[in-house]
Coordinates of C-alpha atoms in Angstrom, one line a residue:
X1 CA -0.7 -20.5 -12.0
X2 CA 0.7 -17.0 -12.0
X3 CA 1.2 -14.4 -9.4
X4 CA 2.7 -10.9 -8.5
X5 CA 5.9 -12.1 -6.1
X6 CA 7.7 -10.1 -3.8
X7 CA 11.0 -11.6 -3.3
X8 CA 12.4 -9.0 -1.5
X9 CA 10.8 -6.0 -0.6
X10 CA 11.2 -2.5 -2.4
X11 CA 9.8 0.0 -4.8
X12 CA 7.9 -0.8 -7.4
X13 CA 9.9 -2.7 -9.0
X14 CA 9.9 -5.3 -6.5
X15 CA 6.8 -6.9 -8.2
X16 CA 7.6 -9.9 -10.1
X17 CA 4.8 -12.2 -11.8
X18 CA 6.3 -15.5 -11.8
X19 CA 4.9 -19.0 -11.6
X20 CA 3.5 -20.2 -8.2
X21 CA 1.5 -23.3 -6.8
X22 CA -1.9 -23.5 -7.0
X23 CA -4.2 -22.9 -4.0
X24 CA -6.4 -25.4 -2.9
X25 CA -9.7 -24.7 -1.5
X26 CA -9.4 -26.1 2.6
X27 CA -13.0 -26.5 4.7
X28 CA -15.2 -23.6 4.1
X29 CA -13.4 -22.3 1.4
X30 CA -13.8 -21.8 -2.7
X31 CA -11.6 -21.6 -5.5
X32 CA -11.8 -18.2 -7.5
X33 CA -10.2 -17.8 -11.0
X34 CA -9.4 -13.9 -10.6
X35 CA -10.3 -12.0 -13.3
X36 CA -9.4 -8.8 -11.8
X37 CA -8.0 -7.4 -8.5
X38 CA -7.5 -3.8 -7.1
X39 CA -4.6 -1.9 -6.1
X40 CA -5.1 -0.8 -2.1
X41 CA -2.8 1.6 0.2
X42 CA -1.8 -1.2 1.8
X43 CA -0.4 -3.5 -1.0
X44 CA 1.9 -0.9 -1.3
X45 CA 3.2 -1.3 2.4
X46 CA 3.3 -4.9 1.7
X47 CA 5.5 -3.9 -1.2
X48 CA 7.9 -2.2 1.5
X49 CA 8.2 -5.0 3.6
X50 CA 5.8 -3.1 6.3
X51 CA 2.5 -4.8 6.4
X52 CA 2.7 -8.4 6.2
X53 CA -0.1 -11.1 5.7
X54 CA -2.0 -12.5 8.8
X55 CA -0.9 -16.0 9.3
X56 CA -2.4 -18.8 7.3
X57 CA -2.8 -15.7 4.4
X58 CA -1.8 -15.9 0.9
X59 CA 1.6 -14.4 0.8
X60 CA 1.0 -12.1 -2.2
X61 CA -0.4 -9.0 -2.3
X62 CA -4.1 -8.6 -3.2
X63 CA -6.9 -7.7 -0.4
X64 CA -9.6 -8.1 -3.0
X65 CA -10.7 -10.0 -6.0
X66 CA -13.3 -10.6 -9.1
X67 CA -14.1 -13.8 -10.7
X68 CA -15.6 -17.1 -10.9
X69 CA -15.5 -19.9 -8.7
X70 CA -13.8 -23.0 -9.9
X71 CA -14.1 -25.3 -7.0
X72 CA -15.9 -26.0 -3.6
X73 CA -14.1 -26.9 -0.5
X74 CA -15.8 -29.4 1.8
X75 CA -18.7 -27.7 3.7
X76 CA -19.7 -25.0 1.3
X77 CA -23.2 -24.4 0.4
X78 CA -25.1 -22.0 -1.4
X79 CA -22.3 -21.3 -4.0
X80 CA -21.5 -23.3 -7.1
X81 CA -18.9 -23.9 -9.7
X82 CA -19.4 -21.1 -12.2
X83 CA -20.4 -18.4 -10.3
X84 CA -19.6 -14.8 -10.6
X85 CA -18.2 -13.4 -7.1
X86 CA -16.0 -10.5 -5.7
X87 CA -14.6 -11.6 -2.9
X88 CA -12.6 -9.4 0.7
X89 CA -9.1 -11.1 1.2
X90 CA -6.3 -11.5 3.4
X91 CA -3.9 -11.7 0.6
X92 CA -3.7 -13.1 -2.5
X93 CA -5.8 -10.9 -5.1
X94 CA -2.5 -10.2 -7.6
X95 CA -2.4 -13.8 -8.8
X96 CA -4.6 -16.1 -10.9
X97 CA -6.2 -17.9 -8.5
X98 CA -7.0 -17.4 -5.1
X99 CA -9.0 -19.6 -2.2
X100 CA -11.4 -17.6 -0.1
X101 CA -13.3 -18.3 3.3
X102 CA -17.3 -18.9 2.1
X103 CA -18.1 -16.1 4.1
X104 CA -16.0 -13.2 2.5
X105 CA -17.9 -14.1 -1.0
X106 CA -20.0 -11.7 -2.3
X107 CA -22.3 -12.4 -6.2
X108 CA -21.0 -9.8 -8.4
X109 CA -23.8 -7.2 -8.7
X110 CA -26.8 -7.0 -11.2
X111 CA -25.4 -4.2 -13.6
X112 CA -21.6 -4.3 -13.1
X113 CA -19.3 -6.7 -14.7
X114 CA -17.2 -9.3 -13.1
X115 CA -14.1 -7.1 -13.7
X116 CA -15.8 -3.8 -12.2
X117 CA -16.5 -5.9 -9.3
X118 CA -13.4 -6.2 -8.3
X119 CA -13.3 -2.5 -7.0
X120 CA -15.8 -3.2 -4.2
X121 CA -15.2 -5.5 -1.5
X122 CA -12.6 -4.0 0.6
X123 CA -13.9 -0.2 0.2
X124 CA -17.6 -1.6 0.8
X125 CA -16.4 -3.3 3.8
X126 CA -14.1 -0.9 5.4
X127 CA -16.7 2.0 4.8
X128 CA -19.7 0.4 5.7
X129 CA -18.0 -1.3 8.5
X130 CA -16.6 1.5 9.9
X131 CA -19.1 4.6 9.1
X132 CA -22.2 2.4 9.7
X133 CA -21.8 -0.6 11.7
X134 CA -19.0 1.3 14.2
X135 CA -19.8 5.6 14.0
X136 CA -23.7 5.0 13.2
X137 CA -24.2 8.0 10.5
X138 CA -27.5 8.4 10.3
X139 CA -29.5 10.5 8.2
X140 CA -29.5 14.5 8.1
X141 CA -25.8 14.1 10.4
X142 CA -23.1 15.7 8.3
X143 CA -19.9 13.7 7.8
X144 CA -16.7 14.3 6.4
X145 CA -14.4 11.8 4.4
X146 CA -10.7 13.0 4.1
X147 CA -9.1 12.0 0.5
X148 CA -12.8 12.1 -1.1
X149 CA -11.4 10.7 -4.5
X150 CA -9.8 7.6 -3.0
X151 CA -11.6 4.6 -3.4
X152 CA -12.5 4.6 0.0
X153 CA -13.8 8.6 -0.2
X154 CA -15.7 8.0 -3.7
X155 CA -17.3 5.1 -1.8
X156 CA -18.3 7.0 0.9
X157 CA -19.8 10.0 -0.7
X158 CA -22.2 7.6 -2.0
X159 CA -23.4 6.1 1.0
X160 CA -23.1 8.6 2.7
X161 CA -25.7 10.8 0.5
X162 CA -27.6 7.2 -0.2
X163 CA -28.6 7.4 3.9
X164 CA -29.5 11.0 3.7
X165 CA -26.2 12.7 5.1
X166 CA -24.8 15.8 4.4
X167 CA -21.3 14.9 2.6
X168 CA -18.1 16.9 3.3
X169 CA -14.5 15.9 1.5
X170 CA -11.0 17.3 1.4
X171 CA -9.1 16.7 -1.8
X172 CA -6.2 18.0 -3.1
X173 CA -6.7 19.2 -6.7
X174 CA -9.6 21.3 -8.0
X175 CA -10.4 18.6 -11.1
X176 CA -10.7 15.8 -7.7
X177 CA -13.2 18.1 -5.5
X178 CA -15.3 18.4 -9.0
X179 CA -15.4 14.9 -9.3
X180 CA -16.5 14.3 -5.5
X181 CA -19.3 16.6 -6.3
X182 CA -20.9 14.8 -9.0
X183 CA -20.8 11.7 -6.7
X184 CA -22.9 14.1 -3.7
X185 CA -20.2 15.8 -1.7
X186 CA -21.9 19.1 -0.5
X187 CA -18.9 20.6 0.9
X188 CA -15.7 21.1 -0.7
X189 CA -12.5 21.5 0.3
X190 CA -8.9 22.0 -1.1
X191 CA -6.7 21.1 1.8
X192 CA -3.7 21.9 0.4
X193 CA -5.3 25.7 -0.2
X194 CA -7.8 25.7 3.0
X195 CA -8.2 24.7 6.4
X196 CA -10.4 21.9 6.7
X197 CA -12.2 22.9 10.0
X198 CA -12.8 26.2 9.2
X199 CA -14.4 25.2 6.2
X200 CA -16.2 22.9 7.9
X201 CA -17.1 25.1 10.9
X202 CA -18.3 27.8 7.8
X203 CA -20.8 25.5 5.9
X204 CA -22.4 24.0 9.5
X205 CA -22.9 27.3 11.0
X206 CA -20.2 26.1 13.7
X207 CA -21.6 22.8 14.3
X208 CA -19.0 20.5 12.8
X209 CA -19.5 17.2 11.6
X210 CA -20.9 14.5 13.0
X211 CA -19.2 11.7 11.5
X212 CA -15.5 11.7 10.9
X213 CA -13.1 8.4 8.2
X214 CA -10.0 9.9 8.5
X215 CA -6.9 7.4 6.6
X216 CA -4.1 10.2 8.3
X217 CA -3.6 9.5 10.9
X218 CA -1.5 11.4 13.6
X219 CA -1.4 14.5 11.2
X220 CA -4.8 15.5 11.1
X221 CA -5.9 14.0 15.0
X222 CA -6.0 17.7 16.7
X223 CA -7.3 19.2 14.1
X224 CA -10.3 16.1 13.7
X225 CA -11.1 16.9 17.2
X226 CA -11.8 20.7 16.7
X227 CA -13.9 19.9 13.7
X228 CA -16.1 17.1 15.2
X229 CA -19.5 18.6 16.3
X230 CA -20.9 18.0 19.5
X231 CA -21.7 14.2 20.0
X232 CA -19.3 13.5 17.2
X233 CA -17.5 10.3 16.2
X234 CA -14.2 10.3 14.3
X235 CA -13.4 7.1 12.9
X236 CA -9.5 6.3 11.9
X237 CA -8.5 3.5 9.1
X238 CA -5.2 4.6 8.2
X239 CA -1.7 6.4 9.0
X240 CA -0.8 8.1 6.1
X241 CA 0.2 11.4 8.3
X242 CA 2.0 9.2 10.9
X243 CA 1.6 6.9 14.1
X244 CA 1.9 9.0 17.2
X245 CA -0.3 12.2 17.7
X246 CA -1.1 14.3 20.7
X247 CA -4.8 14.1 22.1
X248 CA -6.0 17.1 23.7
X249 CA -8.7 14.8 25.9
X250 CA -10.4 18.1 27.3
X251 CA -11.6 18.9 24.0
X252 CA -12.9 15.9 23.0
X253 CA -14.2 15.6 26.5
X254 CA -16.1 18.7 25.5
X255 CA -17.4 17.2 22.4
X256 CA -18.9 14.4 24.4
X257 CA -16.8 12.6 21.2
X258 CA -15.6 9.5 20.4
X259 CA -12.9 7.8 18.6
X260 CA -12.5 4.7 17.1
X261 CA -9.7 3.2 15.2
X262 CA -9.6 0.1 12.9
X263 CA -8.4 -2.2 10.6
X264 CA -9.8 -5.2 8.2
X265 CA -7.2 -7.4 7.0
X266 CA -6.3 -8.8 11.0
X267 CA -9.8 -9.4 12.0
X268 CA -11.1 -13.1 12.6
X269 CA -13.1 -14.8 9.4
X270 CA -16.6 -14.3 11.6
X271 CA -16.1 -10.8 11.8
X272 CA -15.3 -10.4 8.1
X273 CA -18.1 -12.9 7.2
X274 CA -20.5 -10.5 9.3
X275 CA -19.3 -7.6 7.9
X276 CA -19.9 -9.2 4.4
X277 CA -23.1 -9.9 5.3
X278 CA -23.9 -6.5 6.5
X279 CA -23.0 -5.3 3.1
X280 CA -25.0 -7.6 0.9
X281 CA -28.0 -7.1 3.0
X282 CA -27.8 -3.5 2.8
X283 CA -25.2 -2.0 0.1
X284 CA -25.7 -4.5 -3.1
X285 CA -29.2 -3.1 -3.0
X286 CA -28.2 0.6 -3.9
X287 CA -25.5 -0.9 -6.4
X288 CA -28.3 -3.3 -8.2
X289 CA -30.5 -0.1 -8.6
X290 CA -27.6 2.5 -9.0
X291 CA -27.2 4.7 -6.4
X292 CA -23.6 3.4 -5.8
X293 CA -21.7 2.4 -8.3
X294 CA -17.8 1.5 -8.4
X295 CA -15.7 4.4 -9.5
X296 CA -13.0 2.7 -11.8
X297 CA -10.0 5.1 -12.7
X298 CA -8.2 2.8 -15.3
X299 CA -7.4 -1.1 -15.9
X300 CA -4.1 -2.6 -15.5
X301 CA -3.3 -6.0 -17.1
X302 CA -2.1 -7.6 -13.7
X303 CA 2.0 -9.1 -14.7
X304 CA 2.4 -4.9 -14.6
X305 CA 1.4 -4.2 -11.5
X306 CA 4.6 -2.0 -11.3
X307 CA 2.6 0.5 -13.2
X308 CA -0.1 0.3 -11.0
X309 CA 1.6 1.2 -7.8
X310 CA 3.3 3.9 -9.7
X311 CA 0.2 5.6 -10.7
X312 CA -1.5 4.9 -6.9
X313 CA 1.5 6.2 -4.6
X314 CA 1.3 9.4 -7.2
X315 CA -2.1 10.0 -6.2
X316 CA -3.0 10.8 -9.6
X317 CA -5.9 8.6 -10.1
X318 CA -9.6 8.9 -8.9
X319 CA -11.2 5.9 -7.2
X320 CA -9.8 2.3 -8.1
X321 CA -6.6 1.3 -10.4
X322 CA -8.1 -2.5 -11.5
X323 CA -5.1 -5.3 -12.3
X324 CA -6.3 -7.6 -14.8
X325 CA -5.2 -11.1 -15.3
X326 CA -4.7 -12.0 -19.0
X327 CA -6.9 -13.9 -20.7

């Protein structure tokens, strides 16, 4: 098979699509014939040389997947040869085929085809993971996603408004906060033209919000503390503004608040397979009846991913950049 190498780490151009061995599906695991991957923040650190695989992980980049399954390892059940699936990697999405735990498989949803798919899994997860299963939004709280045109913020506007909450988003281009609001968001703001938690403070009458998924990191820490409300949780998934911030623990002592910090690609195969399960039980319901749908900025044919990370690490694109492998 095919897949995008990185022989030594770089820009860009440090993506090759050369000619690898084929996986082979071990115990508990399937066979998936990618049709299409997505392009995630952190394929680009992997790129860099800054965020390798777990062990026992593919080695190419790729931390989710479309496509049909092509074989069963020994002691799979309830999935057959044939099937349509997306699927939540470790690894190994940029290539043409790819072998996946049982329990990280999800049936591509009624409505969406199998390359659309492919823009789910990891944003699913990581928002329903950490804003549901890990904050607990519930419904009339106000919450506030940072980078609402990501794929992670276009995902979360729509579950967000799906369980009732009241959406805030930063953004930093007028034609992004316009496209945030015909997903739900409520509250817009241009962070590169206004302060977040005044804003915020402004459209809550001073209450803040309740739920905070911040992807910056130590940038924004102080100033996610002022905006939480009382009883608020701020939930960090990424470090795009840096590694080390300073914690003013009085305030957030006077919040009664909360912080929690995570990642996906590290956890144990349970956790992931709960996770999964969490989201087919509750999230594949609202995409099968179109409340939330994948928000797909273009398609990439996948020996290019070059392109791809171009157009991602410019920030010019709203919601997913798809790689598709050629037919």
């Amino acid at each position: 098979m095919h897949a995008i190498t990185i022989p030594e780490p770089g820009g860009p151009e440090a993506l090759v699509w050369d000619e690898v061995p084929d996986p082979v599906a071990g115990e508990g695991e399937v066979l998936v014939e990618v049709v299409a991957g997505a392009v995630n923040r952190a394929d680009i650190l992997q790129r860099q040389g800054f965020y390798n695989p777990p062990p026992g992980a593919s080695p190419y980049p790729g931390l989710e997947c479309s496509g049909r399954i092509a074989a069963l390892g020994p002691g799979v059940n309830g999935w057959a040869v044939g099937d349509e699936v997306c699927a939540l990697l470790a690894g190994g999405g940029y290539a043409e085929k790819v072998a996946v735990p049982a329990g990280q498989l999800l049936p591509v949803p009624e409505g969406l085809t199998v390359d659309q798919a492919a823009a789910l899994p990891e944003v699913v997860c990581t928002v329903w993971s950490n804003v549901f299963m890990v904050a607990h939004l519930r419904p009339g709280e106000t919450f506030l996603v940072h980078g609402g045109s990501s794929g992670i913020g276009t995902m979360a506007i729509q579950l967000a408004k799906a369980v009732g909450a009241k959406v805030a988003v930063t953004a930093g281009t007028a034609e992004k906060l316009e496209r945030c609001a015909e997903l739900g968001a409520d509250i817009l703001v241009n962070y590169r033209e206004q302060d977040f938690v005044a804003e915020l403070k402004r459209a809550t009458d001073g209450a803040g919000a309740d739920v905070i998924l911040d992807n910056m990191g130590a940038k924004y820490l102080d100033r996610n503390v002022q905006a939480l409300a009382v009883n608020g949780r701020l939930a960090i998934i990424g470090m795009q503004g840096g590694v080390k911030g300073e914690l003013n623990i009085g305030a957030l002592l006077a919040k009664r608040g909360a912080i929690s910090a995570t990642s996906l690609r590290a956890r144990p195969a349970r956790e992931k397979a709960a996770i999964v399960a969490a989201v087919r039980e509750h999230v594949w319901p609202l995409v099968a009846d179109g409340h939330v749908r994948p928000v797909v900025d273009r398609e990439i044919p996948m020996p290019d991913a070059a392109t791809a990370h171009r157009v991602v690490e410019d920030s010019g694109h709203i919601g997913k950049v798809l790689l598709v492998t050629p037919s």
